[in-house]
Amino acid sequence: MKADGRTGGRAVGLVTAVLLSASPSVRLSAQDSARVSEAQTVLAPLVESYGVSSAEGPVRETVKRLLPAWAKSETDTAGNLWVRLGQGNPLVVFVAHMDEIGFRVTGVRDDGSLELEPRGGFIASLFEGQPALVHTDKGDVAGVFIPRDSGFTRHTPPPLRVDVGATSRAGAMAAGTRATGRSFDDRVGDAAQIIALRHLDRAALKHQVIFIWSVREEIGLEGAGVAAAALGTAPRRVHAIDTFVSADSPLELPNFAAAPIGAGAVARALDNSSVTPPAYVDSLLRLARAHGVAVQVGTTNGGNDGSLFTPYGVVDVALGWPLRYSHSPAEVIDLKDVASLADLVRAIAESW
């Protein structure tokens, strides 16, 4: 029983219920219930597709199916999906990755359990006791991540609590637009690019724009590296769209990465891989205000695909949305932020 990380191989993804609320009680910026509903409609099939790093094929096919009919896509040798539109300079690139964290099966023990190799960086204990899905050439096989034996625990564990995405008692009691599931990193970015293309006024474009859905980001930005090398010094800006790992959770102090979920998209001014020049941050905020789009500014951990474009002299103006519990089976987002991010991507493409 051989396992690999290629499409059709035995990559392990998580089966976690995706709960997408569609009855917003609060408006944000230019977003209304129809815009939030669209964000849910586009995001749901992306999350329901599985694409552990090096096995992004199902996600790529879902992206292609969700694109507007006029969009002509192409797949490069790495597996990245491209959509080109507009003409002239400057060339602006958007990139969001299709892959998700997961595991590759490396062996089968005599007791029938599977040995695993992580694909991407995360805390393995978060997956103990969670349902698993093993992707094989003959079909998917259900399983469970085996929890450790807790029979000899010396300390009484604290009582369990449940986070429903709220920040107050009133918020927890009210119906909202929060969603939980695996792989929001970076299916939200994928969805934002799709929604932006659906609403884009192609006649308003003043220059060429390229949208890329990249592969193998979680294991080393590999797809972005191929795309960056192919484009070289041609682009003026790249907008990497990825998670803003937010401190907005009951577990963390808001002294770093403070960007509340539900308050709009985020300009990733600084992360572990790149720094956005302050003048570009200011220009982005002016553009957002002019289009009525809610945008936050913050610094966070993690890297982004755009950092591999910067050695060619391309400015990386990274974008994101606030996310709780990144790289876990129960990431939490607000659908209003998905709509806000899509509006921001569209405004950049048309007007910046």
XYZ file of C-alpha atoms in Angstrom:
352
model
C 0.000 0.000 0.000
C 2.034 2.922 -1.273
C 1.159 6.496 -0.489
C 2.213 9.764 -2.053
C 1.114 13.382 -2.119
C 0.187 13.645 -5.772
C -3.347 14.033 -7.071
C -5.030 10.706 -6.589
C -2.588 9.718 -3.829
C -3.497 8.960 -0.247
C -3.454 12.441 1.219
C -5.493 12.749 4.382
C -7.961 15.607 4.747
C -10.306 16.347 7.632
C -14.055 15.814 7.494
C -15.477 18.589 9.637
C -19.009 19.980 9.442
C -19.106 23.311 7.626
C -21.711 25.570 9.189
C -22.443 28.585 7.017
C -24.893 31.127 8.382
C -26.850 33.076 5.792
C -29.117 35.389 7.766
C -27.040 38.449 8.643
C -28.532 40.893 11.091
C -25.814 43.517 10.639
C -24.669 45.318 7.510
C -21.017 46.033 6.904
C -19.816 48.629 4.428
C -21.396 47.988 1.033
C -22.258 44.374 1.918
C -25.859 43.290 2.313
C -27.603 39.965 2.791
C -27.372 39.140 -0.919
C -23.603 39.689 -0.931
C -23.123 37.555 2.167
C -25.323 34.859 0.665
C -23.160 34.886 -2.462
C -20.035 34.530 -0.323
C -21.571 31.455 1.290
C -22.638 29.982 -2.049
C -19.145 30.305 -3.521
C -17.204 29.349 -0.406
C -19.184 26.216 0.502
C -18.216 24.050 -2.513
C -14.598 25.173 -2.201
C -14.459 24.037 1.420
C -16.260 20.815 0.528
C -13.501 20.041 -2.002
C -10.333 18.456 -0.653
C -6.851 19.532 -1.645
C -4.006 18.690 0.708
C -0.739 20.166 -0.595
C 0.323 18.405 -3.827
C -3.213 17.044 -4.343
C -5.097 20.229 -5.294
C -6.846 18.790 -8.364
C -10.391 18.664 -6.907
C -10.138 22.263 -5.688
C -8.798 23.447 -9.051
C -11.783 21.839 -10.819
C -14.171 23.510 -8.374
C -12.580 26.919 -8.983
C -12.924 26.427 -12.740
C -16.589 25.489 -12.334
C -17.307 28.590 -10.226
C -15.606 31.092 -12.549
C -17.796 33.325 -14.717
C -18.497 31.885 -18.170
C -16.324 34.485 -19.924
C -13.204 33.664 -17.885
C -10.665 31.642 -19.891
C -8.419 29.725 -17.510
C -5.136 27.935 -18.070
C -3.128 25.562 -15.899
C 0.657 25.818 -15.813
C 3.162 23.020 -15.338
C 3.080 23.395 -11.544
C -0.697 23.080 -11.389
C -1.456 26.770 -10.777
C -4.657 28.056 -12.383
C -4.407 31.399 -14.233
C -7.005 33.857 -15.567
C -5.698 36.824 -17.577
C -7.717 39.891 -18.532
C -7.159 43.461 -19.632
C -4.225 44.906 -21.551
C -1.332 47.273 -21.008
C 0.747 48.326 -18.041
C 1.080 48.162 -15.127
C 0.571 44.438 -14.714
C -1.118 43.574 -11.410
C -1.255 40.039 -10.030
C -3.582 38.483 -7.469
C -2.715 35.093 -6.000
C -4.534 32.831 -3.534
C -3.515 29.269 -2.790
C -5.744 26.232 -3.297
C -4.015 23.741 -1.013
C -4.747 23.001 2.618
C -2.877 21.428 5.500
C -3.222 17.684 5.976
C -1.233 14.490 5.997
C 0.315 11.951 3.673
C 0.084 8.242 4.522
C 3.601 6.848 4.819
C 2.863 3.340 6.016
C 0.391 0.864 7.467
C 1.084 -0.811 10.811
C 0.349 -4.425 11.641
C -2.645 -3.292 13.721
C -4.137 -1.600 10.641
C -3.510 1.970 11.734
C -1.923 4.407 9.306
C 1.351 6.240 9.837
C 1.231 9.875 8.779
C 3.518 12.659 7.615
C 2.286 16.256 8.068
C 1.799 18.370 4.943
C 2.099 21.920 6.219
C 2.712 23.379 9.651
C 0.203 22.934 12.463
C -0.302 21.524 15.966
C -0.998 17.805 15.546
C -2.823 17.458 18.878
C -5.666 19.621 17.530
C -6.680 16.742 15.297
C -6.865 14.012 17.939
C -10.284 12.372 17.980
C -11.386 14.218 14.821
C -12.876 12.395 11.834
C -10.439 11.806 8.955
C -10.855 11.072 5.273
C -8.235 8.989 3.475
C -8.114 9.693 -0.267
C -7.102 6.585 -2.214
C -7.056 5.546 -5.864
C -10.119 3.374 -5.187
C -12.111 6.039 -3.368
C -12.289 7.781 -0.022
C -12.053 5.844 3.246
C -13.449 7.231 6.492
C -11.317 7.125 9.632
C -10.527 8.921 12.851
C -7.359 10.502 14.184
C -6.485 8.285 17.144
C -6.426 10.278 20.412
C -3.739 9.687 23.009
C -4.523 7.584 26.074
C -5.654 10.004 28.785
C -6.244 7.358 31.445
C -3.115 8.357 33.370
C -3.656 12.108 33.332
C -2.560 13.449 36.718
C -4.380 16.761 36.555
C -8.090 17.303 36.193
C -8.690 18.977 32.828
C -10.668 22.233 32.820
C -14.358 22.089 31.862
C -15.000 22.127 28.130
C -16.244 25.298 26.519
C -17.574 25.952 23.012
C -16.675 29.001 20.917
C -19.505 29.982 18.563
C -17.580 32.904 17.066
C -19.110 35.571 19.295
C -17.355 38.134 21.490
C -20.230 38.764 23.940
C -23.247 37.047 25.496
C -25.547 39.057 23.230
C -23.547 38.054 20.176
C -23.718 34.394 21.148
C -27.491 34.561 21.471
C -28.044 36.303 18.143
C -28.143 34.680 14.732
C -25.160 35.816 12.744
C -22.866 35.296 9.793
C -20.128 33.226 11.398
C -18.913 29.988 9.841
C -16.663 27.172 11.008
C -14.834 24.449 9.119
C -11.468 23.263 7.808
C -9.481 24.820 4.965
C -10.840 28.379 5.139
C -7.099 29.000 4.748
C -7.089 29.697 1.844
C -10.468 28.819 0.346
C -11.685 32.255 1.449
C -8.976 33.826 -0.712
C -9.969 31.548 -3.598
C -13.614 32.527 -3.174
C -12.818 36.260 -2.989
C -11.020 36.111 -6.341
C -13.920 34.226 -7.936
C -16.520 36.671 -6.608
C -14.432 39.660 -7.693
C -14.229 38.260 -11.224
C -17.984 37.664 -11.300
C -18.655 41.336 -10.556
C -15.687 42.886 -12.336
C -16.380 45.598 -14.913
C -13.933 44.492 -17.586
C -14.527 47.706 -19.525
C -13.203 49.661 -16.545
C -9.810 47.944 -16.551
C -6.945 50.285 -17.402
C -4.216 47.641 -17.440
C -3.609 43.907 -17.446
C -4.663 41.875 -14.413
C -3.798 38.244 -13.715
C -5.573 36.087 -11.157
C -3.706 32.987 -9.985
C -4.894 30.119 -7.806
C -1.656 28.572 -6.634
C -0.585 25.139 -5.425
C 1.615 23.810 -2.634
C 1.714 26.996 -0.586
C 1.581 25.176 2.726
C 4.765 23.206 2.047
C 6.939 26.036 0.767
C 5.134 28.478 -1.584
C 6.117 26.174 -4.452
C 3.378 27.112 -6.922
C 3.917 30.820 -6.364
C 7.612 30.347 -7.048
C 6.841 28.932 -10.492
C 4.408 31.763 -11.268
C 6.828 34.440 -10.063
C 9.647 33.054 -12.202
C 7.363 32.940 -15.242
C 6.367 36.605 -14.854
C 9.748 37.920 -13.742
C 9.978 41.706 -13.497
C 6.810 42.359 -15.526
C 4.338 42.904 -12.633
C 4.314 46.165 -10.697
C 2.344 44.772 -7.739
C 1.290 41.399 -6.446
C -1.610 41.028 -4.047
C -1.222 37.779 -2.158
C -4.571 36.933 -0.578
C -4.275 34.758 2.489
C -5.355 34.386 6.093
C -4.791 37.128 8.638
C -4.185 35.004 11.735
C -6.133 37.098 14.230
C -5.901 37.365 18.006
C -9.665 37.798 18.054
C -10.479 34.690 20.104
C -11.205 33.852 23.750
C -7.729 32.284 23.984
C -5.513 35.255 23.105
C -4.641 38.776 24.168
C -5.244 41.512 21.553
C -1.731 42.976 21.786
C -0.678 41.487 18.442
C -2.610 40.602 15.278
C -5.645 42.481 16.538
C -8.235 42.366 13.748
C -11.748 41.426 14.868
C -13.625 38.990 12.665
C -16.664 40.675 11.141
C -14.963 44.074 10.822
C -13.820 43.699 7.232
C -10.861 42.623 5.115
C -7.316 43.212 6.362
C -4.289 44.865 4.809
C -1.438 42.584 5.922
C 1.013 45.399 6.456
C 3.651 43.109 7.957
C 4.113 39.380 8.369
C 7.026 36.970 8.636
C 7.754 37.033 4.912
C 7.135 40.563 3.656
C 6.592 44.204 4.512
C 4.164 46.376 2.579
C 5.615 49.869 2.028
C 3.593 52.338 4.145
C 2.742 54.474 1.097
C 1.039 51.472 -0.489
C -0.909 50.762 2.695
C -2.113 54.381 2.751
C -3.056 54.231 -0.929
C -4.971 50.991 -0.367
C -6.923 52.536 2.500
C -7.850 55.567 0.393
C -9.064 53.257 -2.367
C -11.148 51.230 0.100
C -12.745 54.349 1.581
C -13.570 55.658 -1.885
C -15.425 52.408 -2.649
C -17.105 52.032 0.726
C -15.222 48.859 1.626
C -14.383 48.122 5.257
C -10.665 47.436 5.669
C -8.497 46.891 8.734
C -4.704 47.153 8.953
C -2.636 44.737 10.948
C 0.517 42.720 11.467
C 0.485 38.967 11.900
C 2.579 35.827 11.756
C 2.908 33.560 8.741
C 4.041 34.193 5.195
C 2.379 34.731 1.837
C 2.807 33.753 -1.818
C 3.645 37.314 -2.810
C 6.990 37.173 -1.026
C 8.415 35.083 -3.885
C 7.635 37.890 -6.346
C 9.605 40.519 -4.427
C 13.088 39.308 -5.516
C 12.050 40.397 -9.025
C 11.330 43.930 -7.799
C 7.557 43.411 -7.497
C 5.820 45.137 -4.572
C 3.867 42.716 -2.397
C 0.680 44.334 -1.059
C -0.733 41.376 0.854
C -4.439 41.159 1.682
C -6.371 38.934 4.018
C -9.338 38.413 6.265
C -9.369 37.770 10.037
C -9.416 34.106 11.031
C -9.702 32.367 14.383
C -7.972 29.045 15.094
C -5.845 28.960 11.960
C -4.602 25.560 10.749
C -7.106 23.636 12.842
C -10.174 21.508 12.038
C -12.429 24.281 13.342
C -11.340 27.582 11.809
C -13.824 30.439 12.320
C -14.647 33.274 9.925
C -17.351 35.855 9.333
C -18.955 35.762 5.888
C -19.177 39.554 5.891
C -15.394 39.617 5.717
C -15.447 37.341 2.649
C -17.748 39.783 0.869
C -15.627 42.731 1.993
C -12.467 41.054 0.698
C -14.076 40.331 -2.671
C -15.167 43.973 -2.960
C -11.633 45.103 -2.165
C -10.098 42.818 -4.799
C -12.531 44.135 -7.382
C -11.814 47.761 -6.462
C -8.048 47.188 -6.753
C -8.383 45.519 -10.145
C -10.606 48.240 -11.562
C -9.249 51.392 -9.958
C -5.681 50.965 -8.691
